[in-house]
Amino acid sequence: LKGGVLQASATEFPKIAADTLPKCLRRGVQRWGDMVYMRRKDLGIWQRYTWNEVYDRVRAFCLGLINLGLQPGETVGIIGENTPELFWADFATLAAGAKMVCLYPDMTPDEMLYVLQHSEAVFLVAEDQEQVDKYLEIQSQLPSIRKVIYWDESGMWQYHDDILMEFDAVIETGRRSHSQNPDLFEQNIDSGRSD
């Protein structure tokens, strides 16, 4: 304590082992691989996801987005409840070197439009039919959106718009990409910087 202010030297603080969220995720996988990382109740039954399972899905979704044309520095909008898919999309976007912006699931179409336009989003990851319907209402004002990826397929069987894509289809695309280029995901994480 000096002059009433707490003073600390840089040597007193531990070195940060991971300076980005994807690096933190990878570090967690290295430490706790098969331990449960997240849980979610689905129809009354707890679904458990280990660190390894989450990492596999994040890697696949990241590589799927890259395969769909996501470039470093671009923006992905994500709208939905706090489900595992929302977090997987979040980590995947960051691992791709892109930015993400989360939208509240109760936003109106006009509010969505404002955020997606001002963030210059090129992809939208949406939970369900409700969120997709909001996007479709403002689609003509968002020509930069290349794909709308949804994770809850309920009610989506009647939609036949080429801009729409299932979350699991992106995962499968990413898994194929990983088999062809197994180092790309790790290279992307390594190139991430805290700034």
Short mmCIF file of C-alpha atoms in Angstrom, two decimals:
data_model
loop_
_atom_site.label_atom_id
_atom_site.label_comp_id
_atom_site.label_asym_id
_atom_site.label_seq_id
_atom_site.Cartn_x
_atom_site.Cartn_y
_atom_site.Cartn_z
CA LEU A 1 0.00 0.00 0.00
CA LYS A 2 1.53 3.30 -1.09
CA GLY A 3 -0.28 6.60 -0.57
CA GLY A 4 -3.55 4.76 0.04
CA VAL A 5 -3.30 2.92 -3.32
CA LEU A 6 -2.57 -0.78 -3.62
CA GLN A 7 0.65 -1.21 -5.57
CA ALA A 8 1.65 -4.44 -7.27
CA SER A 9 4.50 -5.28 -9.56
CA ALA A 10 3.99 -7.27 -12.74
CA THR A 11 5.95 -10.15 -11.22
CA GLU A 12 3.28 -10.72 -8.54
CA PHE A 13 0.59 -11.76 -11.02
CA PRO A 14 0.53 -15.21 -12.60
CA LYS A 15 1.30 -15.47 -16.28
CA ILE A 16 -1.82 -15.95 -18.39
CA ALA A 17 -1.63 -19.36 -20.03
CA ALA A 18 -4.26 -18.59 -22.65
CA ASP A 19 -4.92 -15.09 -23.95
CA THR A 20 -8.06 -15.76 -26.05
CA LEU A 21 -11.31 -17.63 -25.33
CA PRO A 22 -10.55 -20.38 -27.88
CA LYS A 23 -7.15 -20.89 -26.23
CA CYS A 24 -8.89 -21.08 -22.84
CA LEU A 25 -11.26 -23.70 -24.25
CA ARG A 26 -8.33 -25.72 -25.62
CA ARG A 27 -6.54 -25.48 -22.27
CA GLY A 28 -9.67 -26.77 -20.53
CA VAL A 29 -9.79 -29.70 -22.94
CA GLN A 30 -6.15 -30.51 -22.20
CA ARG A 31 -6.81 -30.47 -18.45
CA TRP A 32 -10.29 -31.99 -18.16
CA GLY A 33 -10.95 -33.75 -21.52
CA ASP A 34 -13.49 -36.41 -20.55
CA MET A 35 -15.01 -34.52 -17.62
CA VAL A 36 -18.42 -32.89 -18.02
CA TYR A 37 -18.12 -29.30 -19.25
CA MET A 38 -21.77 -28.36 -19.76
CA ARG A 39 -25.21 -29.73 -19.09
CA ARG A 40 -28.64 -28.88 -20.42
CA LYS A 41 -32.02 -30.35 -19.60
CA ASP A 42 -33.88 -31.54 -22.70
CA LEU A 43 -37.42 -32.89 -22.20
CA GLY A 44 -36.64 -33.45 -18.52
CA ILE A 45 -33.43 -35.40 -19.16
CA TRP A 46 -30.03 -33.86 -18.46
CA GLN A 47 -27.78 -33.92 -21.50
CA ARG A 48 -24.09 -33.88 -20.61
CA TYR A 49 -21.24 -32.71 -22.83
CA THR A 50 -17.61 -33.36 -21.97
CA TRP A 51 -14.84 -30.91 -22.76
CA ASN A 52 -13.77 -33.19 -25.63
CA GLU A 53 -17.29 -33.34 -27.08
CA VAL A 54 -17.67 -29.56 -26.92
CA TYR A 55 -14.26 -29.08 -28.53
CA ASP A 56 -15.21 -31.48 -31.34
CA ARG A 57 -18.40 -29.55 -32.05
CA VAL A 58 -16.70 -26.16 -31.83
CA ARG A 59 -13.95 -27.32 -34.20
CA ALA A 60 -16.46 -28.76 -36.66
CA PHE A 61 -18.69 -25.67 -36.59
CA CYS A 62 -15.68 -23.37 -36.97
CA LEU A 63 -14.35 -25.28 -39.97
CA GLY A 64 -17.86 -25.45 -41.42
CA LEU A 65 -18.15 -21.66 -41.23
CA ILE A 66 -14.75 -21.25 -42.84
CA ASN A 67 -15.79 -23.69 -45.58
CA LEU A 68 -18.89 -21.54 -46.14
CA GLY A 69 -16.64 -18.53 -46.68
CA LEU A 70 -16.26 -16.89 -43.26
CA GLN A 71 -13.13 -14.72 -43.27
CA PRO A 72 -11.10 -13.42 -40.31
CA GLY A 73 -12.48 -10.11 -39.08
CA GLU A 74 -15.99 -10.71 -40.42
CA THR A 75 -18.99 -10.79 -38.08
CA VAL A 76 -21.40 -13.57 -37.18
CA GLY A 77 -24.67 -12.69 -35.47
CA ILE A 78 -26.04 -15.23 -32.98
CA ILE A 79 -29.61 -15.15 -31.65
CA GLY A 80 -31.25 -17.60 -29.30
CA GLU A 81 -31.56 -18.83 -25.75
CA ASN A 82 -28.51 -19.94 -23.76
CA THR A 83 -28.26 -23.41 -25.25
CA PRO A 84 -25.06 -25.35 -25.92
CA GLU A 85 -25.32 -24.55 -29.63
CA LEU A 86 -25.19 -20.81 -28.92
CA PHE A 87 -21.94 -21.24 -27.01
CA TRP A 88 -20.48 -23.62 -29.59
CA ALA A 89 -21.22 -21.08 -32.33
CA ASP A 90 -19.69 -18.34 -30.18
CA PHE A 91 -16.41 -20.21 -29.59
CA ALA A 92 -16.33 -21.41 -33.23
CA THR A 93 -16.68 -17.87 -34.55
CA LEU A 94 -13.86 -16.62 -32.35
CA ALA A 95 -11.68 -19.61 -33.28
CA ALA A 96 -12.17 -18.68 -36.95
CA GLY A 97 -10.73 -15.25 -36.21
CA ALA A 98 -14.10 -13.62 -36.74
CA LYS A 99 -16.18 -11.39 -34.49
CA MET A 100 -19.53 -12.29 -33.06
CA VAL A 101 -22.44 -10.29 -31.84
CA CYS A 102 -25.16 -11.83 -29.66
CA LEU A 103 -28.72 -10.66 -30.09
CA TYR A 104 -31.40 -11.02 -27.44
CA PRO A 105 -33.94 -13.68 -28.45
CA ASP A 106 -36.82 -11.29 -27.72
CA MET A 107 -35.60 -8.64 -30.17
CA THR A 108 -38.05 -7.42 -32.77
CA PRO A 109 -37.15 -7.69 -36.46
CA ASP A 110 -36.33 -3.95 -36.54
CA GLU A 111 -33.99 -4.32 -33.56
CA MET A 112 -32.32 -7.30 -35.23
CA LEU A 113 -31.94 -5.29 -38.40
CA TYR A 114 -30.20 -2.46 -36.57
CA VAL A 115 -27.67 -4.75 -34.86
CA LEU A 116 -26.99 -6.91 -37.91
CA GLN A 117 -26.50 -3.90 -40.19
CA HIS A 118 -24.27 -1.99 -37.80
CA SER A 119 -22.16 -5.02 -36.94
CA GLU A 120 -21.82 -5.81 -40.66
CA ALA A 121 -22.80 -9.44 -40.01
CA VAL A 122 -22.30 -11.90 -42.87
CA PHE A 123 -23.79 -14.96 -41.14
CA LEU A 124 -26.66 -15.34 -38.72
CA VAL A 125 -26.88 -18.32 -36.38
CA ALA A 126 -30.45 -18.57 -35.09
CA GLU A 127 -32.09 -20.89 -32.62
CA ASP A 128 -35.42 -21.72 -34.21
CA GLN A 129 -38.30 -20.91 -36.50
CA GLU A 130 -39.21 -17.82 -34.48
CA GLN A 131 -35.78 -16.27 -34.99
CA VAL A 132 -35.60 -17.34 -38.64
CA ASP A 133 -39.02 -15.77 -39.28
CA LYS A 134 -37.77 -12.45 -37.86
CA TYR A 135 -34.79 -12.58 -40.19
CA LEU A 136 -36.95 -13.46 -43.21
CA GLU A 137 -39.08 -10.38 -42.49
CA ILE A 138 -36.02 -8.12 -42.91
CA GLN A 139 -34.01 -10.27 -45.34
CA SER A 140 -34.23 -7.79 -48.23
CA GLN A 141 -32.48 -5.16 -46.07
CA LEU A 142 -29.58 -7.48 -45.20
CA PRO A 143 -27.91 -8.39 -48.51
CA SER A 144 -24.59 -9.11 -46.76
CA ILE A 145 -25.98 -12.13 -44.88
CA ARG A 146 -24.71 -15.21 -46.75
CA LYS A 147 -26.28 -17.96 -44.62
CA VAL A 148 -28.77 -18.28 -41.78
CA ILE A 149 -27.94 -21.36 -39.73
CA TYR A 150 -30.55 -22.70 -37.31
CA TRP A 151 -30.12 -25.34 -34.61
CA ASP A 152 -33.72 -26.19 -33.65
CA GLU A 153 -35.38 -27.86 -36.64
CA SER A 154 -38.90 -27.83 -35.17
CA GLY A 155 -41.27 -26.31 -37.72
CA MET A 156 -38.53 -25.78 -40.29
CA TRP A 157 -39.58 -28.61 -42.64
CA GLN A 158 -41.71 -26.17 -44.67
CA TYR A 159 -38.87 -23.73 -45.41
CA HIS A 160 -37.09 -24.05 -48.75
CA ASP A 161 -34.92 -20.93 -48.93
CA ASP A 162 -31.32 -21.55 -50.08
CA ILE A 163 -30.01 -19.08 -47.50
CA LEU A 164 -31.14 -21.41 -44.68
CA MET A 165 -28.93 -24.22 -43.41
CA GLU A 166 -29.16 -26.64 -40.50
CA PHE A 167 -26.59 -26.37 -37.71
CA ASP A 168 -25.80 -30.08 -38.00
CA ALA A 169 -25.13 -29.69 -41.74
CA VAL A 170 -22.48 -27.07 -40.92
CA ILE A 171 -21.02 -29.48 -38.35
CA GLU A 172 -20.82 -32.25 -40.97
CA THR A 173 -19.19 -29.89 -43.48
CA GLY A 174 -16.65 -28.96 -40.82
CA ARG A 175 -15.89 -32.57 -39.98
CA ARG A 176 -15.18 -33.31 -43.65
CA SER A 177 -12.97 -30.22 -43.78
CA HIS A 178 -11.11 -31.38 -40.66
CA SER A 179 -10.39 -34.78 -42.22
CA GLN A 180 -8.89 -33.01 -45.26
CA ASN A 181 -6.96 -30.38 -43.28
CA PRO A 182 -6.49 -31.61 -39.69
CA ASP A 183 -4.21 -28.74 -38.63
CA LEU A 184 -6.32 -25.77 -39.74
CA PHE A 185 -8.38 -25.41 -36.56
CA GLU A 186 -5.36 -25.50 -34.24
CA GLN A 187 -3.51 -23.05 -36.50
CA ASN A 188 -6.46 -20.67 -36.29
CA ILE A 189 -6.49 -20.86 -32.51
CA ASP A 190 -2.73 -20.36 -32.36
CA SER A 191 -2.94 -17.26 -34.55
CA GLY A 192 -5.54 -15.62 -32.29
CA ARG A 193 -4.29 -12.67 -30.26
CA SER A 194 -5.70 -11.04 -27.16
CA ASP A 195 -5.94 -7.69 -28.93
#
